[in-house]
């Protein structure tokens, strides 16, 4: 199924937050609304679970960011290697989509797990890139989520003399760091 071009030159098809923004509200307003809807949804979830947590809403890099911090039980909502966090993020995105009628790129962080993970993966990507540059031999990394792979690719891009690619199919998709081209 191909997308059609409308008279204003924009691609037609799935409505996005940006196209909703053009209908009257600014993109910032749309993202704030998505964050508010997500915050309400997550607040109800915390109440049902009887978990404490402070919900913080932000807009960064063209997406709504919702963070939950402060509760002692929040690690249970992260799960092993962020598995529960990823599932909650998808459920939250669906709740926002059901309310707005549009897809969204909302990101959820719980107990600072994503920000901590981002730091770890940046270091890992940089170290791996330096090892590949110095040895001249490529390295395959363990399978990662799209969030994790993006961070590693960005870290590798900051090292001269190497580049990275993703290979495989979900959920076994991984980053491969290769010597050359940078």
mmCIF file of N, CA and C in Angstrom, residues 67-164:
data_model
loop_
_atom_site.group_PDB
_atom_site.id
_atom_site.type_symbol
_atom_site.label_atom_id
_atom_site.label_comp_id
_atom_site.label_asym_id
_atom_site.label_seq_id
_atom_site.Cartn_x
_atom_site.Cartn_y
_atom_site.Cartn_z
ATOM 1 N N UNK A 67 8.144 10.205 33.333
ATOM 2 C CA UNK A 67 9.028 9.536 34.290
ATOM 3 C C UNK A 67 8.285 9.296 35.587
ATOM 4 N N UNK A 68 8.519 8.124 36.162
ATOM 5 C CA UNK A 68 7.958 7.805 37.478
ATOM 6 C C UNK A 68 9.142 7.549 38.406
ATOM 7 N N UNK A 69 9.194 8.289 39.511
ATOM 8 C CA UNK A 69 10.285 8.162 40.474
ATOM 9 C C UNK A 69 9.746 8.179 41.884
ATOM 10 N N UNK A 70 10.580 7.744 42.828
ATOM 11 C CA UNK A 70 10.296 7.936 44.225
ATOM 12 C C UNK A 70 9.719 6.785 45.007
ATOM 13 N N UNK A 71 9.187 5.792 44.391
ATOM 14 C CA UNK A 71 8.585 4.695 45.140
ATOM 15 C C UNK A 71 9.530 3.529 45.320
ATOM 16 N N UNK A 72 9.403 2.845 46.462
ATOM 17 C CA UNK A 72 10.306 1.714 46.738
ATOM 18 C C UNK A 72 9.985 0.483 45.902
ATOM 19 N N UNK A 73 8.771 0.362 45.407
ATOM 20 C CA UNK A 73 8.368 -0.820 44.633
ATOM 21 C C UNK A 73 8.551 -0.650 43.130
ATOM 22 N N UNK A 74 9.055 0.508 42.695
ATOM 23 C CA UNK A 74 9.076 0.811 41.269
ATOM 24 C C UNK A 74 9.957 -0.135 40.450
ATOM 25 N N UNK A 75 10.995 -0.713 41.073
ATOM 26 C CA UNK A 75 11.842 -1.648 40.314
ATOM 27 C C UNK A 75 11.038 -2.825 39.767
ATOM 28 N N UNK A 76 9.950 -3.166 40.453
ATOM 29 C CA UNK A 76 9.085 -4.245 39.966
ATOM 30 C C UNK A 76 8.454 -3.875 38.625
ATOM 31 N N UNK A 77 8.285 -2.574 38.375
ATOM 32 C CA UNK A 77 7.701 -2.110 37.123
ATOM 33 C C UNK A 77 8.742 -1.958 36.016
ATOM 34 N N UNK A 78 10.003 -2.178 36.356
ATOM 35 C CA UNK A 78 11.072 -2.159 35.348
ATOM 36 C C UNK A 78 11.302 -3.574 34.841
ATOM 37 N N UNK A 79 11.381 -4.519 35.768
ATOM 38 C CA UNK A 79 11.593 -5.913 35.383
ATOM 39 C C UNK A 79 13.028 -6.198 34.997
ATOM 40 N N UNK A 80 13.267 -7.450 34.637
ATOM 41 C CA UNK A 80 14.601 -7.883 34.239
ATOM 42 C C UNK A 80 14.955 -7.245 32.895
ATOM 43 N N UNK A 81 16.064 -6.509 32.866
ATOM 44 C CA UNK A 81 16.549 -5.838 31.652
ATOM 45 C C UNK A 81 15.493 -4.934 31.019
ATOM 46 N N UNK A 82 14.579 -4.397 31.822
ATOM 47 C CA UNK A 82 13.605 -3.435 31.321
ATOM 48 C C UNK A 82 12.422 -4.032 30.588
ATOM 49 N N UNK A 83 12.238 -5.341 30.692
ATOM 50 C CA UNK A 83 11.153 -6.003 29.960
ATOM 51 C C UNK A 83 9.774 -5.488 30.371
ATOM 52 N N UNK A 84 9.530 -5.351 31.661
ATOM 53 C CA UNK A 84 8.227 -4.868 32.130
ATOM 54 C C UNK A 84 8.060 -3.398 31.739
ATOM 55 N N UNK A 85 9.118 -2.620 31.848
ATOM 56 C CA UNK A 85 9.086 -1.213 31.444
ATOM 57 C C UNK A 85 8.690 -1.078 29.971
ATOM 58 N N UNK A 86 9.283 -1.890 29.104
ATOM 59 C CA UNK A 86 8.946 -1.847 27.672
ATOM 60 C C UNK A 86 7.461 -2.170 27.453
ATOM 61 N N UNK A 87 6.964 -3.174 28.169
ATOM 62 C CA UNK A 87 5.549 -3.548 28.035
ATOM 63 C C UNK A 87 4.640 -2.428 28.532
ATOM 64 N N UNK A 88 4.989 -1.818 29.665
ATOM 65 C CA UNK A 88 4.188 -0.705 30.189
ATOM 66 C C UNK A 88 4.222 0.492 29.244
ATOM 67 N N UNK A 89 5.364 0.733 28.622
ATOM 68 C CA UNK A 89 5.459 1.825 27.661
ATOM 69 C C UNK A 89 4.504 1.580 26.492
ATOM 70 N N UNK A 90 4.464 0.364 25.987
ATOM 71 C CA UNK A 90 3.561 0.053 24.875
ATOM 72 C C UNK A 90 2.101 0.187 25.291
ATOM 73 N N UNK A 91 1.764 -0.291 26.483
ATOM 74 C CA UNK A 91 0.387 -0.139 26.969
ATOM 75 C C UNK A 91 0.018 1.335 27.126
ATOM 76 N N UNK A 92 0.959 2.121 27.625
ATOM 77 C CA UNK A 92 0.715 3.554 27.806
ATOM 78 C C UNK A 92 0.538 4.235 26.449
ATOM 79 N N UNK A 93 1.375 3.870 25.485
ATOM 80 C CA UNK A 93 1.223 4.423 24.128
ATOM 81 C C UNK A 93 -0.157 4.081 23.557
ATOM 82 N N UNK A 94 -0.594 2.845 23.778
ATOM 83 C CA UNK A 94 -1.918 2.442 23.286
ATOM 84 C C UNK A 94 -3.033 3.223 23.974
ATOM 85 N N UNK A 95 -2.893 3.465 25.275
ATOM 86 C CA UNK A 95 -3.899 4.249 25.996
ATOM 87 C C UNK A 95 -3.971 5.666 25.436
ATOM 88 N N UNK A 96 -2.810 6.255 25.144
ATOM 89 C CA UNK A 96 -2.780 7.602 24.564
ATOM 90 C C UNK A 96 -3.394 7.579 23.170
ATOM 91 N N UNK A 97 -3.032 6.570 22.381
ATOM 92 C CA UNK A 97 -3.575 6.460 21.024
ATOM 93 C C UNK A 97 -5.088 6.296 21.047
ATOM 94 N N UNK A 98 -5.589 5.506 21.988
ATOM 95 C CA UNK A 98 -7.038 5.309 22.091
ATOM 96 C C UNK A 98 -7.736 6.635 22.397
ATOM 97 N N UNK A 99 -7.098 7.455 23.212
ATOM 98 C CA UNK A 99 -7.701 8.726 23.598
ATOM 99 C C UNK A 99 -7.591 9.790 22.499
ATOM 100 N N UNK A 100 -6.452 9.818 21.800
ATOM 101 C CA UNK A 100 -6.220 10.876 20.808
ATOM 102 C C UNK A 100 -6.569 10.456 19.391
ATOM 103 N N UNK A 101 -6.561 9.154 19.130
ATOM 104 C CA UNK A 101 -6.801 8.670 17.781
ATOM 105 C C UNK A 101 -5.570 8.703 16.901
ATOM 106 N N UNK A 102 -4.415 9.054 17.473
ATOM 107 C CA UNK A 102 -3.180 9.127 16.687
ATOM 108 C C UNK A 102 -2.064 8.326 17.348
ATOM 109 N N UNK A 103 -1.148 7.843 16.502
ATOM 110 C CA UNK A 103 0.047 7.168 17.020
ATOM 111 C C UNK A 103 0.920 8.182 17.737
ATOM 112 N N UNK A 104 1.745 7.694 18.648
ATOM 113 C CA UNK A 104 2.637 8.591 19.381
ATOM 114 C C UNK A 104 3.967 7.905 19.635
ATOM 115 N N UNK A 105 4.956 8.687 20.018
ATOM 116 C CA UNK A 105 6.306 8.178 20.283
ATOM 117 C C UNK A 105 6.671 8.360 21.754
ATOM 118 N N UNK A 106 5.689 8.359 22.617
ATOM 119 C CA UNK A 106 5.888 8.574 24.036
ATOM 120 C C UNK A 106 6.967 7.646 24.594
ATOM 121 N N UNK A 107 7.798 8.182 25.486
ATOM 122 C CA UNK A 107 8.806 7.364 26.153
ATOM 123 C C UNK A 107 8.534 7.373 27.652
ATOM 124 N N UNK A 108 8.615 6.204 28.251
ATOM 125 C CA UNK A 108 8.379 6.032 29.682
ATOM 126 C C UNK A 108 9.680 5.629 30.355
ATOM 127 N N UNK A 109 9.988 6.270 31.477
ATOM 128 C CA UNK A 109 11.139 5.893 32.297
ATOM 129 C C UNK A 109 10.627 5.676 33.712
ATOM 130 N N UNK A 110 11.099 4.620 34.335
ATOM 131 C CA UNK A 110 10.688 4.306 35.705
ATOM 132 C C UNK A 110 11.933 4.145 36.558
ATOM 133 N N UNK A 111 11.961 4.854 37.689
ATOM 134 C CA UNK A 111 13.048 4.797 38.656
ATOM 135 C C UNK A 111 14.400 5.117 38.016
ATOM 136 N N UNK A 112 14.385 5.949 36.973
ATOM 137 C CA UNK A 112 15.627 6.355 36.322
ATOM 138 C C UNK A 112 16.320 5.262 35.536
ATOM 139 N N UNK A 113 15.610 4.143 35.300
ATOM 140 C CA UNK A 113 16.243 3.001 34.640
ATOM 141 C C UNK A 113 16.743 3.354 33.245
ATOM 142 N N UNK A 114 15.917 4.023 32.427
ATOM 143 C CA UNK A 114 16.338 4.356 31.054
ATOM 144 C C UNK A 114 17.524 5.303 31.038
ATOM 145 N N UNK A 115 17.509 6.322 31.874
ATOM 146 C CA UNK A 115 18.631 7.266 31.872
ATOM 147 C C UNK A 115 19.916 6.576 32.318
ATOM 148 N N UNK A 116 19.819 5.695 33.313
ATOM 149 C CA UNK A 116 20.996 4.930 33.755
ATOM 150 C C UNK A 116 21.462 3.986 32.645
ATOM 151 N N UNK A 117 20.511 3.320 32.003
ATOM 152 C CA UNK A 117 20.828 2.385 30.913
ATOM 153 C C UNK A 117 21.470 3.115 29.741
ATOM 154 N N UNK A 118 20.972 4.329 29.441
ATOM 155 C CA UNK A 118 21.540 5.137 28.351
ATOM 156 C C UNK A 118 23.027 5.395 28.613
ATOM 157 N N UNK A 119 23.353 5.735 29.836
ATOM 158 C CA UNK A 119 24.749 5.996 30.207
ATOM 159 C C UNK A 119 25.602 4.728 30.046
ATOM 160 N N UNK A 120 25.091 3.600 30.538
ATOM 161 C CA UNK A 120 25.817 2.326 30.403
ATOM 162 C C UNK A 120 26.052 1.962 28.939
ATOM 163 N N UNK A 121 25.019 2.106 28.123
ATOM 164 C CA UNK A 121 25.122 1.722 26.711
ATOM 165 C C UNK A 121 26.024 2.661 25.922
ATOM 166 N N UNK A 122 26.034 3.938 26.278
ATOM 167 C CA UNK A 122 26.944 4.882 25.626
ATOM 168 C C UNK A 122 28.382 4.477 25.891
ATOM 169 N N UNK A 123 28.681 4.146 27.142
ATOM 170 C CA UNK A 123 30.036 3.688 27.492
ATOM 171 C C UNK A 123 30.374 2.385 26.777
ATOM 172 N N UNK A 124 29.445 1.439 26.763
ATOM 173 C CA UNK A 124 29.668 0.157 26.097
ATOM 174 C C UNK A 124 29.914 0.348 24.601
ATOM 175 N N UNK A 125 29.102 1.159 23.955
ATOM 176 C CA UNK A 125 29.262 1.410 22.529
ATOM 177 C C UNK A 125 30.596 2.053 22.202
ATOM 178 N N UNK A 126 30.987 3.040 22.993
ATOM 179 C CA UNK A 126 32.267 3.716 22.780
ATOM 180 C C UNK A 126 33.440 2.764 22.994
ATOM 181 N N UNK A 127 33.403 1.991 24.092
ATOM 182 C CA UNK A 127 34.493 1.029 24.365
ATOM 183 C C UNK A 127 34.599 -0.008 23.249
ATOM 184 N N UNK A 128 33.458 -0.541 22.822
ATOM 185 C CA UNK A 128 33.452 -1.553 21.764
ATOM 186 C C UNK A 128 34.004 -0.959 20.475
ATOM 187 N N UNK A 129 33.598 0.264 20.132
ATOM 188 C CA UNK A 129 34.087 0.926 18.920
ATOM 189 C C UNK A 129 35.601 1.125 18.980
ATOM 190 N N UNK A 130 36.105 1.517 20.130
ATOM 191 C CA UNK A 130 37.551 1.708 20.278
ATOM 192 C C UNK A 130 38.294 0.387 20.147
ATOM 193 N N UNK A 131 37.728 -0.693 20.709
ATOM 194 C CA UNK A 131 38.347 -2.018 20.572
ATOM 195 C C UNK A 131 38.380 -2.455 19.110
ATOM 196 N N UNK A 132 37.299 -2.238 18.388
ATOM 197 C CA UNK A 132 37.231 -2.609 16.969
ATOM 198 C C UNK A 132 38.228 -1.772 16.167
ATOM 199 N N UNK A 133 38.280 -0.480 16.449
ATOM 200 C CA UNK A 133 39.234 0.396 15.761
ATOM 201 C C UNK A 133 40.663 -0.067 15.995
ATOM 202 N N UNK A 134 40.993 -0.414 17.238
ATOM 203 C CA UNK A 134 42.352 -0.806 17.577
ATOM 204 C C UNK A 134 42.720 -2.194 17.064
ATOM 205 N N UNK A 135 41.762 -3.127 17.058
ATOM 206 C CA UNK A 135 42.048 -4.507 16.642
ATOM 207 C C UNK A 135 41.823 -4.729 15.148
ATOM 208 N N UNK A 136 40.968 -3.922 14.536
ATOM 209 C CA UNK A 136 40.620 -4.110 13.130
ATOM 210 C C UNK A 136 39.642 -5.259 12.894
ATOM 211 N N UNK A 137 39.097 -5.834 13.973
ATOM 212 C CA UNK A 137 38.153 -6.954 13.855
ATOM 213 C C UNK A 137 36.771 -6.535 14.342
ATOM 214 N N UNK A 138 35.751 -6.912 13.577
ATOM 215 C CA UNK A 138 34.383 -6.541 13.945
ATOM 216 C C UNK A 138 33.934 -7.295 15.191
ATOM 217 N N UNK A 139 32.956 -6.733 15.863
ATOM 218 C CA UNK A 139 32.383 -7.370 17.057
ATOM 219 C C UNK A 139 30.865 -7.333 16.963
ATOM 220 N N UNK A 140 30.246 -8.479 17.261
ATOM 221 C CA UNK A 140 28.789 -8.559 17.361
ATOM 222 C C UNK A 140 28.417 -8.408 18.822
ATOM 223 N N UNK A 141 27.448 -7.553 19.070
ATOM 224 C CA UNK A 141 26.983 -7.336 20.433
ATOM 225 C C UNK A 141 25.765 -8.215 20.692
ATOM 226 N N UNK A 142 25.376 -8.339 21.934
ATOM 227 C CA UNK A 142 24.221 -9.167 22.283
ATOM 228 C C UNK A 142 22.947 -8.510 21.745
ATOM 229 N N UNK A 143 21.865 -9.255 21.593
ATOM 230 C CA UNK A 143 20.612 -8.665 21.115
ATOM 231 C C UNK A 143 20.147 -7.532 22.038
ATOM 232 N N UNK A 144 19.563 -6.516 21.425
ATOM 233 C CA UNK A 144 19.115 -5.332 22.160
ATOM 234 C C UNK A 144 17.776 -4.863 21.635
ATOM 235 N N UNK A 145 17.103 -4.068 22.448
ATOM 236 C CA UNK A 145 15.854 -3.425 22.030
ATOM 237 C C UNK A 145 16.195 -2.273 21.067
ATOM 238 N N UNK A 146 15.210 -1.778 20.327
ATOM 239 C CA UNK A 146 15.478 -0.619 19.458
ATOM 240 C C UNK A 146 16.041 0.583 20.239
ATOM 241 N N UNK A 147 15.519 0.837 21.424
ATOM 242 C CA UNK A 147 16.021 1.917 22.281
ATOM 243 C C UNK A 147 17.511 1.736 22.555
ATOM 244 N N UNK A 148 17.905 0.521 22.911
ATOM 245 C CA UNK A 148 19.305 0.241 23.231
ATOM 246 C C UNK A 148 20.190 0.346 21.992
ATOM 247 N N UNK A 149 19.732 -0.198 20.877
ATOM 248 C CA UNK A 149 20.544 -0.163 19.647
ATOM 249 C C UNK A 149 20.799 1.273 19.198
ATOM 250 N N UNK A 150 19.784 2.129 19.282
ATOM 251 C CA UNK A 150 19.949 3.526 18.868
ATOM 252 C C UNK A 150 21.050 4.200 19.676
ATOM 253 N N UNK A 151 21.078 3.964 20.960
ATOM 254 C CA UNK A 151 22.101 4.569 21.816
ATOM 255 C C UNK A 151 23.485 4.060 21.429
ATOM 256 N N UNK A 152 23.625 2.763 21.186
ATOM 257 C CA UNK A 152 24.918 2.189 20.795
ATOM 258 C C UNK A 152 25.357 2.747 19.443
ATOM 259 N N UNK A 153 24.444 2.797 18.465
ATOM 260 C CA UNK A 153 24.794 3.357 17.154
ATOM 261 C C UNK A 153 25.288 4.800 17.300
ATOM 262 N N UNK A 154 24.619 5.595 18.120
ATOM 263 C CA UNK A 154 25.034 6.985 18.329
ATOM 264 C C UNK A 154 26.423 7.057 18.960
ATOM 265 N N UNK A 155 26.710 6.176 19.921
ATOM 266 C CA UNK A 155 28.021 6.166 20.572
ATOM 267 C C UNK A 155 29.114 5.751 19.588
ATOM 268 N N UNK A 156 28.842 4.738 18.771
ATOM 269 C CA UNK A 156 29.822 4.267 17.786
ATOM 270 C C UNK A 156 30.099 5.362 16.759
ATOM 271 N N UNK A 157 29.079 6.109 16.371
ATOM 272 C CA UNK A 157 29.241 7.173 15.383
ATOM 273 C C UNK A 157 30.214 8.256 15.856
ATOM 274 N N UNK A 158 30.414 8.356 17.160
ATOM 275 C CA UNK A 158 31.331 9.345 17.711
ATOM 276 C C UNK A 158 32.781 8.906 17.717
ATOM 277 N N UNK A 159 33.074 7.706 17.225
ATOM 278 C CA UNK A 159 34.444 7.187 17.222
ATOM 279 C C UNK A 159 34.911 7.085 15.768
ATOM 280 N N UNK A 160 36.019 7.734 15.455
ATOM 281 C CA UNK A 160 36.580 7.707 14.098
ATOM 282 C C UNK A 160 37.096 6.315 13.760
ATOM 283 N N UNK A 161 36.927 5.920 12.489
ATOM 284 C CA UNK A 161 37.518 4.688 11.999
ATOM 285 C C UNK A 161 36.665 3.441 12.158
ATOM 286 N N UNK A 162 35.417 3.608 12.600
ATOM 287 C CA UNK A 162 34.509 2.472 12.758
ATOM 288 C C UNK A 162 33.102 2.895 12.361
ATOM 289 N N UNK A 163 32.247 1.924 12.126
ATOM 290 C CA UNK A 163 30.830 2.179 11.899
ATOM 291 C C UNK A 163 30.049 0.990 12.440
ATOM 292 N N UNK A 164 28.729 1.157 12.538
ATOM 293 C CA UNK A 164 27.903 0.088 13.084
ATOM 294 C C UNK A 164 26.705 -0.166 12.188
#
